[in-house]
CSV table of C-alpha atoms in Angstrom, one decimal:
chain,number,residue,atom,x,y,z
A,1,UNK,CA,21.1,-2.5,5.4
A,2,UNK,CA,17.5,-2.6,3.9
A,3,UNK,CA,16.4,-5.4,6.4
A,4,UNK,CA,18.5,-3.6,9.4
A,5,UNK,CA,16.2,-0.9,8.8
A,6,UNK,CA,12.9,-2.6,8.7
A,7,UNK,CA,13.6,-4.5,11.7
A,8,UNK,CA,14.3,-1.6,13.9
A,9,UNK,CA,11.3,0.1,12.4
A,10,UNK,CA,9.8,-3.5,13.7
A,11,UNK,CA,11.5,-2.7,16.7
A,12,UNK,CA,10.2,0.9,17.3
A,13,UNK,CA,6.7,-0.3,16.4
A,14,UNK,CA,6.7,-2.6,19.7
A,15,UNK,CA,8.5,-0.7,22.0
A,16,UNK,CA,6.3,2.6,21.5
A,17,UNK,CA,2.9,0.3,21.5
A,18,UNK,CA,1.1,-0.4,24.8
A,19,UNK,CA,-0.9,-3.1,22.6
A,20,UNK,CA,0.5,-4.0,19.3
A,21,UNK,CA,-1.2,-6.1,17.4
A,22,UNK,CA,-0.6,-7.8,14.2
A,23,UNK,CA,-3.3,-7.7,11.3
A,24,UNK,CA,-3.7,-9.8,8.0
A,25,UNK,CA,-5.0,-7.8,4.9
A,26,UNK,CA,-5.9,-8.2,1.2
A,27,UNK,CA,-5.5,-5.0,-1.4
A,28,UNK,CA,-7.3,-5.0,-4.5
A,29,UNK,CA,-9.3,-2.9,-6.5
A,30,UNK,CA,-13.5,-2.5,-6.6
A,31,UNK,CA,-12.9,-1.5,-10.5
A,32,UNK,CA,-12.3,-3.8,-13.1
A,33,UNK,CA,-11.7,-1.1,-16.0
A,34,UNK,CA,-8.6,0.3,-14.2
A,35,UNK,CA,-5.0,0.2,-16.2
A,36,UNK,CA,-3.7,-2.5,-14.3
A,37,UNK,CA,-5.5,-5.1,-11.7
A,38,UNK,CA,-3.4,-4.9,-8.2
A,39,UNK,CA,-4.0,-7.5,-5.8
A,40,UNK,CA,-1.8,-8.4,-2.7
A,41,UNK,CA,-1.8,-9.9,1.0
A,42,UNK,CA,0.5,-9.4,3.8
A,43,UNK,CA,0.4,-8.3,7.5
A,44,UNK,CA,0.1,-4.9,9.6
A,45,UNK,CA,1.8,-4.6,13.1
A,46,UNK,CA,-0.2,-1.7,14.6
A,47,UNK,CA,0.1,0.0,17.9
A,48,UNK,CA,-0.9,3.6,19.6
A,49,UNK,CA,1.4,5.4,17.5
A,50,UNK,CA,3.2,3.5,14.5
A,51,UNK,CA,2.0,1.0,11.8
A,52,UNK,CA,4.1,-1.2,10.3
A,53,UNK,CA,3.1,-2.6,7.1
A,54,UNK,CA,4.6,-6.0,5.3
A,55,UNK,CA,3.3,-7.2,2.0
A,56,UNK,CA,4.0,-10.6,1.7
A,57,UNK,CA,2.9,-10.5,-2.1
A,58,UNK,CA,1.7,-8.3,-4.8
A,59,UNK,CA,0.9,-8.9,-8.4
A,60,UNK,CA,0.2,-6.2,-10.9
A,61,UNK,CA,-1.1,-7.7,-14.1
A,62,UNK,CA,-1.6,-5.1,-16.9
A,63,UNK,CA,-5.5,-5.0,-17.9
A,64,UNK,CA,-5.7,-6.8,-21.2
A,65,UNK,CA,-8.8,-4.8,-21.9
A,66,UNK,CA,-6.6,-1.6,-22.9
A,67,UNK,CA,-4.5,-3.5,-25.4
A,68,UNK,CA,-1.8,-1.2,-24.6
A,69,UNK,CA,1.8,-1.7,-23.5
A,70,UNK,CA,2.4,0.0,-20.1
A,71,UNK,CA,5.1,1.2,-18.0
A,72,UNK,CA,5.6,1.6,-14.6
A,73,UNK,CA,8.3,3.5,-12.3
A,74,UNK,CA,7.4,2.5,-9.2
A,75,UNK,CA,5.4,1.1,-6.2
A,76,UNK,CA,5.0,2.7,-2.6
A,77,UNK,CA,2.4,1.8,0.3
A,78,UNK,CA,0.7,4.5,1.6
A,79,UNK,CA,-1.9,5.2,4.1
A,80,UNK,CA,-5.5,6.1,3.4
A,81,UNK,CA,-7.4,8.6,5.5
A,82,UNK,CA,-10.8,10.7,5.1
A,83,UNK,CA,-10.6,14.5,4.8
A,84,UNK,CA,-13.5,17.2,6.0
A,85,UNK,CA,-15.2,16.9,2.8
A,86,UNK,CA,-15.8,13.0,2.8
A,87,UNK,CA,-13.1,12.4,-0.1
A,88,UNK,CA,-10.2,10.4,0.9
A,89,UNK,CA,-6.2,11.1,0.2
A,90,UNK,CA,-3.2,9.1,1.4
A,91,UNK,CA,0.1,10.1,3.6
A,92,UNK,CA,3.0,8.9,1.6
A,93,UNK,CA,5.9,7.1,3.4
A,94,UNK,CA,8.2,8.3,0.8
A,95,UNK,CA,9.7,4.4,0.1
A,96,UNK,CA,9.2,3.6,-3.6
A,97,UNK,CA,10.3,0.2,-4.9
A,98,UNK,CA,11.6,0.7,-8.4
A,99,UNK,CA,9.7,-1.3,-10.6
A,100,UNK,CA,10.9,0.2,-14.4
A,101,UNK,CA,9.4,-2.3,-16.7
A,102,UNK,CA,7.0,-2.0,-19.9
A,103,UNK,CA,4.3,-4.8,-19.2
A,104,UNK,CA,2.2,-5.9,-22.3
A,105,UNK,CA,-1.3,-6.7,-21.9
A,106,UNK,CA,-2.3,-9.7,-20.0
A,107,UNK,CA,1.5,-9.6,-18.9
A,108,UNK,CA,1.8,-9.5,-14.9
A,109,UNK,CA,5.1,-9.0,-12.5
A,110,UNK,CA,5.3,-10.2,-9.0
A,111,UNK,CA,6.5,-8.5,-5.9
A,112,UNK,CA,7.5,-9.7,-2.7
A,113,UNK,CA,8.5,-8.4,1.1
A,114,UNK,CA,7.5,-4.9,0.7
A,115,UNK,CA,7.5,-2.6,3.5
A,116,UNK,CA,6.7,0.3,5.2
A,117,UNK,CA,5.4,2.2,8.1
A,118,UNK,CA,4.3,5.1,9.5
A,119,UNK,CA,4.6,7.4,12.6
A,120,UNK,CA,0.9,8.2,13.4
A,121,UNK,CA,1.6,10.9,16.1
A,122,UNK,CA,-1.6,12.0,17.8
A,123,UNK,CA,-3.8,10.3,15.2
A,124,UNK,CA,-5.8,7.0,15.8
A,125,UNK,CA,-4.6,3.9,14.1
A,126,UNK,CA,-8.2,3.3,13.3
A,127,UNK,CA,-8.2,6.7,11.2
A,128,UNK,CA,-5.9,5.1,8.4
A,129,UNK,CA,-5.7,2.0,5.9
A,130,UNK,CA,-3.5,0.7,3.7
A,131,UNK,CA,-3.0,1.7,0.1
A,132,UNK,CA,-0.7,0.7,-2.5
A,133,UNK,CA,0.2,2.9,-5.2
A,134,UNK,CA,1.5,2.3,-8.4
A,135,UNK,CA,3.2,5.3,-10.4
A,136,UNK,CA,3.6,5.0,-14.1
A,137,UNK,CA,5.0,7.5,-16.8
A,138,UNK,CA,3.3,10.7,-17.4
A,139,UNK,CA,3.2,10.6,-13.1
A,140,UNK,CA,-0.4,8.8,-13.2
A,141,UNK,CA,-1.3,6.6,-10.3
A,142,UNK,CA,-3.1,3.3,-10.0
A,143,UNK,CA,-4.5,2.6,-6.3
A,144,UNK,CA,-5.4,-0.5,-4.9
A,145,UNK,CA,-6.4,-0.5,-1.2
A,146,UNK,CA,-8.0,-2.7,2.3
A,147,UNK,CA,-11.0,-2.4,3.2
A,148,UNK,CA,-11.0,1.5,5.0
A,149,UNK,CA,-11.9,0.2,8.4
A,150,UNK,CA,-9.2,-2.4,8.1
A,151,UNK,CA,-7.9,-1.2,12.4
A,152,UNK,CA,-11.7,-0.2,13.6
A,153,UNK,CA,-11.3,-3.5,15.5
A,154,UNK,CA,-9.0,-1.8,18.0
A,155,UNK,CA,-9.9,-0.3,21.0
C-alpha cells in the first residue's frame, strides 16, 4: 500500500508539472557538535506545483563526543523556507518513519527509500529545500538539510 501511494504521488507530481525535473541532493549538517551526525543522498522530482522527495540513503550515527546513549522516535523530511524576519522554519509533511531505537555513542543506523512530498500551491519550488528531521525523546529535534538554494536552478 506504502509503495501504491508513493507512486501516485509520483504520478501526481508529473501530471500537474509543465516541466518536472529530477534533482540529486546531499543532507548533512554545517555543525559537528550536534547530538547526532545526519548525512544522506537521494533525488527530488520537482515541478510548478509538487516536490517529490526520495532518499535513497540516510545514516544517523550518534556523536561520540556526548558519551551519551540516545534515543530517537522518529524521522520525517520536511521542507525548508525563509520567513519575513530572515530565520528559516520547515512545512512538515506529516510522514514520520518510526525509528524507536537507543543508539550508543559512535553507534549509527541506516535508512533507506524514504519519501515524501509536498503540494506547493501558489509558492515557487525555488522558495523551499529539503530538511530531514530527526525527533528524539523529550520532543527535541536534530536537522540536517541541502544546500537552501537546492531548485534556484529552475526557471
Amino acid at each position: 500500500m506504502k509503495k501504491l501511494i508513493c507512486a501516485i504521488l509520483c504520478l501526481i507530481a508529473f501530471t500537474q508539472a509543465k516541466a518536472a525535473e529530477e534533482v540529486a541532493f546531499y543532507v548533512g549538517q554545517a555543525h559537528d557538535e550536534w547530538a547526532f551526525k545526519v548525512t544522506g543522498k537521494g533525488r527530488a522530482l520537482v515541478g510548478n506545483s509538487l516536490i517529490y522527495t526520495r532518499l535513497d540513503e540516510l545514516q544517523i550515527v550518534n556523536n561520540p563526543k556526548h558519551s551519551k546513549t540516545r534515543y530517537i522516535e522518529s524521522v520525517e523530511i520536511t521542507y525548508g523556507y525563509r520567513i519575513d524576519s530572515g530565520r528559516w522554519n520547515f512545512k512538515s509533511t506529516n510522514k514520520f518513519y518510526p525509528i524507536n531505537k537507543s543508539l550508543k555513542p559512535g553507534e549509527k543506523i541506516m535508512l533507506e527509500d524514504l519519501e515524501a512530498a509536498l503540494d506547493i500551491g501558489n509558492q515557487k519550488p525555488n522558495d523551499y529545500w529539503i530538511v530531514v528531521n530527526v525527533e528524539l525523546s523529550k520532543k527535541e529535534l536534530v536537522h540536517a538539510h541541502s544546500r537552501r538554494d537546492i531548485f534556484k536552478q529552475r526557471p
